[in-house]
Amino acid sequence: MKIKEMFFAEAIDCLVTNDIPNRGIIRKIYSEARRINKNNPLAYTGAKLLNDRLKKGSIVYIATGWANRPDVNREIWENDGPPGAVILARSLVLAKKAVPVVLVENMFTSQIKEMLKAINIQPLNINEAIKNINSPFPIVAVGVDSFPINKEDAISKATELINTDKVEAIISIEKGGMSEKGEIHMSSGRKTTEQTSKIDFLINEAKKENMLILGIGDGGNELGMGNIKPFILKNFPHLRKCICGCASTIVPDNIVDLLITSSVSNWGAYAICACLSYLNSDFHIMHNQEMEKELMQISRQVGLIDGQNGFTSVSVDGISLEANMAITTLLRETVKKFLEK
Ligand SMILES: [Zn+2]
């Protein structure tokens, strides 16, 4: 990496790995994730891998969504993850003319569609999204599809999705993955296996075809954390054992090509967008604070909750909307300054 790229990449990682939420975990898991990435900054590495690999029409599956109060109602979702997914999908369309497809649980697709429209993007099904990008008059659009919770259905859907032409990458953002006992746990140790799409099967299928697989997480219990599982178990006792009774760890097993850690998972996705902006010399590829605001207001309107404070809120992981808008602005400003010089 050239020295200017290195300074840029460091600046971006710095912005999204400050422990603003005061969870006491990010600095440690970031150091370890970075150490196993030959000590290279994480978001830039992920963006470069995507940028080099994707072409017009390349399909990228983006998995997100987490049921947050399954014991009360299985359709209460948390708002860390889905905003990152729709923002990253937008950037992949603008930067590469790719066909991102956001994958969520069936009962959650309508919320994702509303969130896409909040950032001026038309949600389409996969076939429409593919047709759109090859049309002489394409609109700015992103695919939305459901991914099954049931194991057998998930395996057959994984085969179908991976066998579609031009699939190049899978990105999971704040998504549950299976532990060594096949269960999916929240960071509190509660089980959400019965509410969560089994994205592990999509990842397993993608590995057979050498696709690029990125995992973004913030708490140690998300898909991608398998890359640093021994480190997490050694350093964070609360992630060693669930409270659901299955007696497994809370860290998923699956290994991905690159783990990206950030203080809030959405920010990890935003950091990739900033790097895609830089790599394509266009700071409009990074969203702005007005879009962040619109997006979070719609996210509240469709019922997503702040998993930390329990409000149906525009805050994420207890971090205010103003702070999320500020992070967005700081990332965008960094891109601008590095493109100017
Ligand atoms: Zn368990």
Coordinates of C-alpha atoms and ligand atoms in Angstrom, one line a residue:
M1 CA 0.0 0.0 0.0
K2 CA 1.3 3.5 -0.9
I3 CA 1.9 5.9 2.0
K4 CA -1.1 8.1 1.1
E5 CA -3.4 5.1 0.9
M6 CA -2.1 3.9 4.2
F7 CA -2.8 7.3 5.9
F8 CA -6.3 7.4 4.4
A9 CA -7.0 3.8 5.4
E10 CA -5.8 4.5 9.0
A11 CA -7.9 7.6 9.2
I12 CA -11.1 5.7 8.2
D13 CA -10.5 2.7 10.6
C14 CA -9.7 5.2 13.4
L15 CA -13.1 7.0 12.9
V16 CA -15.1 3.8 13.2
T17 CA -13.2 2.0 15.9
N18 CA -13.3 4.6 18.7
D19 CA -15.1 3.0 21.7
I20 CA -17.8 5.7 21.7
P21 CA -20.5 3.2 22.8
N22 CA -18.3 2.3 25.8
R23 CA -18.6 -1.5 25.4
G24 CA -15.0 -2.2 26.2
I25 CA -14.6 -4.7 23.4
I26 CA -13.8 -2.9 20.1
R27 CA -10.2 -1.9 20.6
K28 CA -9.2 -5.5 21.5
I29 CA -11.1 -7.3 18.7
Y30 CA -10.0 -4.6 16.2
S31 CA -6.3 -5.2 17.1
E32 CA -6.7 -8.9 16.7
A33 CA -8.7 -8.7 13.4
R34 CA -6.0 -6.4 12.1
R35 CA -3.2 -8.5 13.3
I36 CA -4.5 -11.5 11.3
N37 CA -4.9 -9.2 8.2
K38 CA -1.1 -8.7 8.1
N39 CA -1.6 -5.6 10.2
N40 CA -3.3 -3.8 7.3
P41 CA -6.3 -1.5 8.0
L42 CA -9.6 -3.4 7.7
A43 CA -12.2 -1.3 5.9
Y44 CA -9.8 -0.3 3.1
T45 CA -8.7 -4.0 2.6
G46 CA -12.4 -5.0 2.3
A47 CA -13.2 -2.1 -0.1
K48 CA -10.1 -2.9 -2.3
L49 CA -11.1 -6.6 -2.5
L50 CA -14.6 -5.6 -3.6
N51 CA -13.3 -2.9 -6.0
D52 CA -10.9 -5.2 -7.7
R53 CA -13.3 -8.1 -8.0
L54 CA -16.6 -6.5 -9.0
K55 CA -17.7 -5.4 -12.5
K56 CA -20.9 -4.1 -14.0
G57 CA -23.6 -6.7 -13.2
S58 CA -21.7 -8.5 -10.5
I59 CA -24.0 -9.8 -7.8
V60 CA -23.2 -9.2 -4.2
Y61 CA -25.3 -10.7 -1.5
I62 CA -25.6 -8.6 1.7
A63 CA -27.0 -10.5 4.7
T64 CA -28.3 -8.6 7.7
G65 CA -31.1 -8.4 10.2
W66 CA -31.4 -9.6 13.8
A67 CA -34.6 -10.3 15.7
N68 CA -33.9 -8.5 19.0
R69 CA -36.8 -9.5 21.4
P70 CA -37.7 -13.0 20.2
D71 CA -39.3 -13.9 23.5
V72 CA -41.8 -11.1 23.1
N73 CA -42.4 -10.9 19.4
R74 CA -40.4 -12.5 16.6
E75 CA -40.8 -9.4 14.3
I76 CA -39.0 -6.9 16.5
W77 CA -35.7 -6.1 14.7
E78 CA -32.7 -4.1 15.8
N79 CA -31.4 -1.1 13.8
D80 CA -27.7 -2.0 13.8
G81 CA -27.0 -3.8 10.5
P82 CA -29.9 -3.0 8.1
P83 CA -28.9 0.7 7.7
G84 CA -25.3 -0.4 7.0
A85 CA -26.6 -2.9 4.4
V86 CA -28.7 -0.5 2.4
I87 CA -26.0 2.2 2.5
L88 CA -23.3 -0.3 1.3
A89 CA -25.7 -1.6 -1.4
R90 CA -26.1 2.0 -2.6
S91 CA -22.4 2.6 -2.8
L92 CA -21.8 -0.7 -4.7
V93 CA -24.3 0.4 -7.3
L94 CA -22.7 3.8 -7.7
A95 CA -19.1 2.7 -7.6
K96 CA -19.3 -0.5 -9.6
K97 CA -22.7 -0.8 -11.2
A98 CA -23.0 -4.0 -9.2
V99 CA -26.2 -5.8 -8.4
P100 CA -26.3 -5.9 -4.6
V101 CA -29.1 -8.1 -3.1
V102 CA -30.0 -7.5 0.5
L103 CA -30.9 -10.9 2.1
V104 CA -33.1 -10.8 5.2
E105 CA -35.7 -13.0 6.9
N106 CA -38.9 -13.3 5.0
M107 CA -40.9 -11.3 7.6
F108 CA -38.4 -8.4 7.3
T109 CA -38.3 -7.7 3.6
S110 CA -40.9 -5.0 3.6
Q111 CA -38.9 -3.0 6.1
I112 CA -35.7 -3.2 4.1
K113 CA -37.7 -2.0 1.0
E114 CA -38.9 1.0 2.8
M115 CA -35.4 1.8 4.0
L116 CA -34.0 1.6 0.5
K117 CA -36.7 4.0 -0.7
A118 CA -35.7 6.4 2.1
I119 CA -32.3 6.8 0.4
N120 CA -33.9 7.2 -3.1
I121 CA -33.3 3.6 -4.2
Q122 CA -35.8 1.4 -5.9
P123 CA -36.1 -2.1 -4.3
L124 CA -36.5 -4.9 -6.9
N125 CA -36.4 -8.7 -6.9
I126 CA -33.2 -10.3 -8.1
N127 CA -34.3 -11.0 -11.6
E128 CA -35.6 -7.4 -12.0
A129 CA -32.3 -6.0 -10.5
I130 CA -30.3 -8.0 -13.1
K131 CA -32.5 -7.0 -16.0
N132 CA -32.3 -3.4 -14.8
I133 CA -28.5 -3.2 -14.8
N134 CA -28.4 -4.5 -18.3
S135 CA -31.1 -2.2 -19.6
P136 CA -30.1 0.8 -21.7
F137 CA -31.9 3.0 -19.2
P138 CA -31.1 1.6 -15.8
I139 CA -32.5 3.1 -12.6
V140 CA -30.7 3.1 -9.3
A141 CA -31.9 -0.1 -7.8
V142 CA -31.0 -2.8 -5.3
G143 CA -32.3 -6.3 -5.0
V144 CA -34.1 -7.6 -1.9
D145 CA -34.7 -11.3 -1.2
S146 CA -35.5 -13.5 1.8
F147 CA -33.3 -16.2 3.0
P148 CA -34.8 -19.1 4.9
I149 CA -34.6 -19.9 8.6
N150 CA -35.3 -23.6 8.1
K151 CA -32.1 -25.6 7.5
E152 CA -33.2 -27.6 4.5
D153 CA -34.7 -24.6 2.8
A154 CA -31.6 -22.6 3.5
I155 CA -29.4 -25.2 1.9
S156 CA -31.4 -25.3 -1.3
K157 CA -31.8 -21.5 -1.4
A158 CA -28.0 -21.2 -1.0
T159 CA -27.4 -23.5 -3.9
E160 CA -29.9 -21.5 -6.0
L161 CA -28.4 -18.1 -5.1
I162 CA -24.8 -19.1 -5.6
N163 CA -25.5 -20.8 -9.0
T164 CA -26.9 -17.5 -10.3
D165 CA -24.6 -16.0 -13.0
K166 CA -22.0 -13.4 -11.9
V167 CA -22.2 -13.9 -8.2
E168 CA -18.9 -12.6 -6.8
A169 CA -19.2 -11.8 -3.1
I170 CA -21.1 -12.1 0.2
I171 CA -21.1 -9.5 2.9
S172 CA -22.7 -10.1 6.3
I173 CA -23.4 -7.1 8.5
E174 CA -24.4 -7.7 12.1
K175 CA -25.7 -11.1 11.3
G176 CA -26.0 -14.1 13.6
G177 CA -24.0 -17.2 12.8
M178 CA -24.1 -20.8 14.1
S179 CA -22.0 -21.7 17.1
E180 CA -20.2 -25.1 17.4
K181 CA -23.6 -26.5 18.5
G182 CA -25.5 -25.0 15.5
E183 CA -27.3 -22.4 17.6
I184 CA -27.4 -18.6 17.0
H185 CA -27.0 -16.3 20.0
M186 CA -27.2 -12.6 20.8
S187 CA -24.3 -11.1 22.7
S188 CA -26.4 -11.4 25.9
G189 CA -26.3 -15.2 25.3
R190 CA -30.0 -15.5 24.4
K191 CA -30.9 -17.8 21.5
T192 CA -32.3 -16.5 18.2
T193 CA -31.8 -19.7 16.2
E194 CA -35.6 -20.0 15.4
Q195 CA -35.8 -16.4 14.1
T196 CA -32.6 -16.1 12.1
S197 CA -31.8 -16.9 8.4
K198 CA -29.1 -19.6 8.2
I199 CA -26.6 -17.5 6.3
D200 CA -23.9 -20.1 7.3
F201 CA -25.2 -22.3 4.5
L202 CA -24.8 -19.5 2.0
I203 CA -21.3 -18.9 3.1
N204 CA -20.5 -22.6 2.9
E205 CA -21.8 -22.8 -0.6
A206 CA -19.9 -19.6 -1.6
K207 CA -16.6 -21.0 -0.3
K208 CA -16.9 -23.9 -2.8
E209 CA -17.0 -21.4 -5.6
N210 CA -14.2 -19.2 -4.2
M211 CA -16.3 -16.2 -3.8
L212 CA -15.2 -13.3 -1.6
I213 CA -16.8 -13.4 1.8
L214 CA -16.6 -10.4 4.3
G215 CA -18.0 -10.3 7.8
I216 CA -18.8 -7.1 9.7
G217 CA -19.4 -7.1 13.5
D218 CA -19.0 -5.1 16.7
G219 CA -19.7 -7.4 19.6
G220 CA -17.9 -10.7 19.1
N221 CA -21.0 -12.8 18.4
E222 CA -21.6 -12.0 14.7
L223 CA -20.7 -13.9 11.6
G224 CA -17.0 -13.3 10.8
M225 CA -15.9 -13.4 14.4
G226 CA -15.0 -17.1 13.8
N227 CA -11.8 -15.7 12.4
I228 CA -10.7 -14.6 15.9
K229 CA -12.7 -17.1 18.0
P230 CA -9.9 -18.3 20.3
F231 CA -8.9 -14.7 21.0
I232 CA -12.5 -13.7 21.9
L233 CA -13.0 -16.7 24.1
K234 CA -9.7 -16.0 25.9
N235 CA -10.4 -12.3 26.5
F236 CA -14.2 -12.0 27.0
P237 CA -15.7 -14.4 29.5
H238 CA -19.2 -13.3 28.8
L239 CA -19.0 -14.8 25.3
R240 CA -17.8 -18.2 26.5
K241 CA -21.2 -19.6 27.4
C242 CA -24.7 -18.9 26.3
I243 CA -27.7 -18.7 28.6
C244 CA -30.1 -20.7 26.4
G245 CA -29.1 -24.1 27.9
C246 CA -27.3 -25.5 24.8
A247 CA -24.0 -24.9 26.6
S248 CA -22.2 -23.5 23.6
T249 CA -20.1 -20.4 23.1
I250 CA -21.7 -17.3 21.8
V251 CA -19.1 -16.9 19.0
P252 CA -20.0 -18.3 15.5
D253 CA -17.7 -20.9 14.1
N254 CA -17.7 -20.0 10.4
I255 CA -14.5 -18.4 8.9
V256 CA -14.7 -15.6 6.3
D257 CA -12.0 -14.1 4.0
L258 CA -11.9 -10.8 6.0
L259 CA -13.4 -9.8 9.3
I260 CA -14.1 -6.1 9.7
T261 CA -14.7 -4.9 13.2
S262 CA -16.2 -1.5 14.1
S263 CA -17.7 0.2 17.2
V264 CA -21.2 -0.1 15.6
S265 CA -21.6 -2.5 12.8
N266 CA -23.3 0.1 10.6
W267 CA -20.1 2.1 10.8
G268 CA -18.0 -0.8 9.4
A269 CA -20.3 -0.8 6.3
Y270 CA -20.0 3.0 6.1
A271 CA -16.2 2.8 6.3
I272 CA -16.2 0.5 3.3
C273 CA -18.4 3.0 1.4
A274 CA -15.8 5.8 2.3
C275 CA -13.0 3.6 0.9
L276 CA -15.0 2.8 -2.3
S277 CA -15.5 6.5 -2.7
Y278 CA -11.7 7.1 -2.4
L279 CA -10.8 4.2 -4.7
N280 CA -13.2 5.5 -7.4
S281 CA -12.3 9.2 -6.8
D282 CA -15.9 10.2 -6.2
F283 CA -17.0 11.3 -2.7
H284 CA -20.7 11.1 -3.7
I285 CA -20.4 7.3 -3.4
M286 CA -20.3 7.9 0.4
H287 CA -23.7 8.9 1.7
N288 CA -24.2 12.2 3.6
Q289 CA -25.7 13.1 6.9
E290 CA -29.1 14.2 5.4
M291 CA -29.4 10.7 4.0
E292 CA -28.4 9.2 7.3
K293 CA -31.2 11.2 9.0
E294 CA -33.8 10.2 6.4
L295 CA -32.8 6.6 6.7
M296 CA -33.0 6.4 10.4
Q297 CA -36.3 8.2 10.5
I298 CA -37.8 5.6 8.2
S299 CA -36.1 2.8 10.1
R300 CA -37.9 4.1 13.2
Q301 CA -41.2 4.4 11.3
V302 CA -41.0 0.7 10.2
G303 CA -40.4 -0.3 13.8
L304 CA -36.7 -1.1 14.2
I305 CA -35.4 -0.7 17.7
D306 CA -32.2 0.4 19.3
G307 CA -31.1 -2.9 20.8
Q308 CA -29.2 -1.2 23.6
N309 CA -31.8 1.2 25.1
G310 CA -35.0 -0.5 23.9
F311 CA -36.5 2.6 22.3
T312 CA -38.0 2.4 18.8
S313 CA -35.5 5.1 18.0
V314 CA -33.3 6.9 15.6
S315 CA -30.4 6.1 17.8
V316 CA -28.3 2.9 17.2
D317 CA -26.6 0.9 19.9
G318 CA -27.4 3.8 22.3
I319 CA -25.6 6.2 20.0
S320 CA -27.6 9.3 19.1
L321 CA -28.7 10.2 15.5
E322 CA -26.5 13.3 15.8
A323 CA -23.5 11.2 16.5
N324 CA -24.3 8.8 13.6
M325 CA -24.7 11.8 11.3
A326 CA -21.4 13.2 12.5
I327 CA -19.6 9.9 11.8
T328 CA -21.1 10.0 8.3
T329 CA -19.9 13.5 7.8
L330 CA -16.4 12.8 9.2
L331 CA -16.0 9.8 6.9
R332 CA -17.1 11.8 3.9
E333 CA -14.9 14.8 4.8
T334 CA -11.9 12.4 5.1
V335 CA -12.6 11.1 1.6
K336 CA -12.9 14.7 0.2
K337 CA -9.6 15.8 1.8
F338 CA -7.7 12.8 0.6
L339 CA -9.1 13.2 -2.9
E340 CA -8.2 16.9 -3.0
K341 CA -4.5 16.5 -2.4
Ligands
ZN1 ZN -27.2 -21.7 23.6

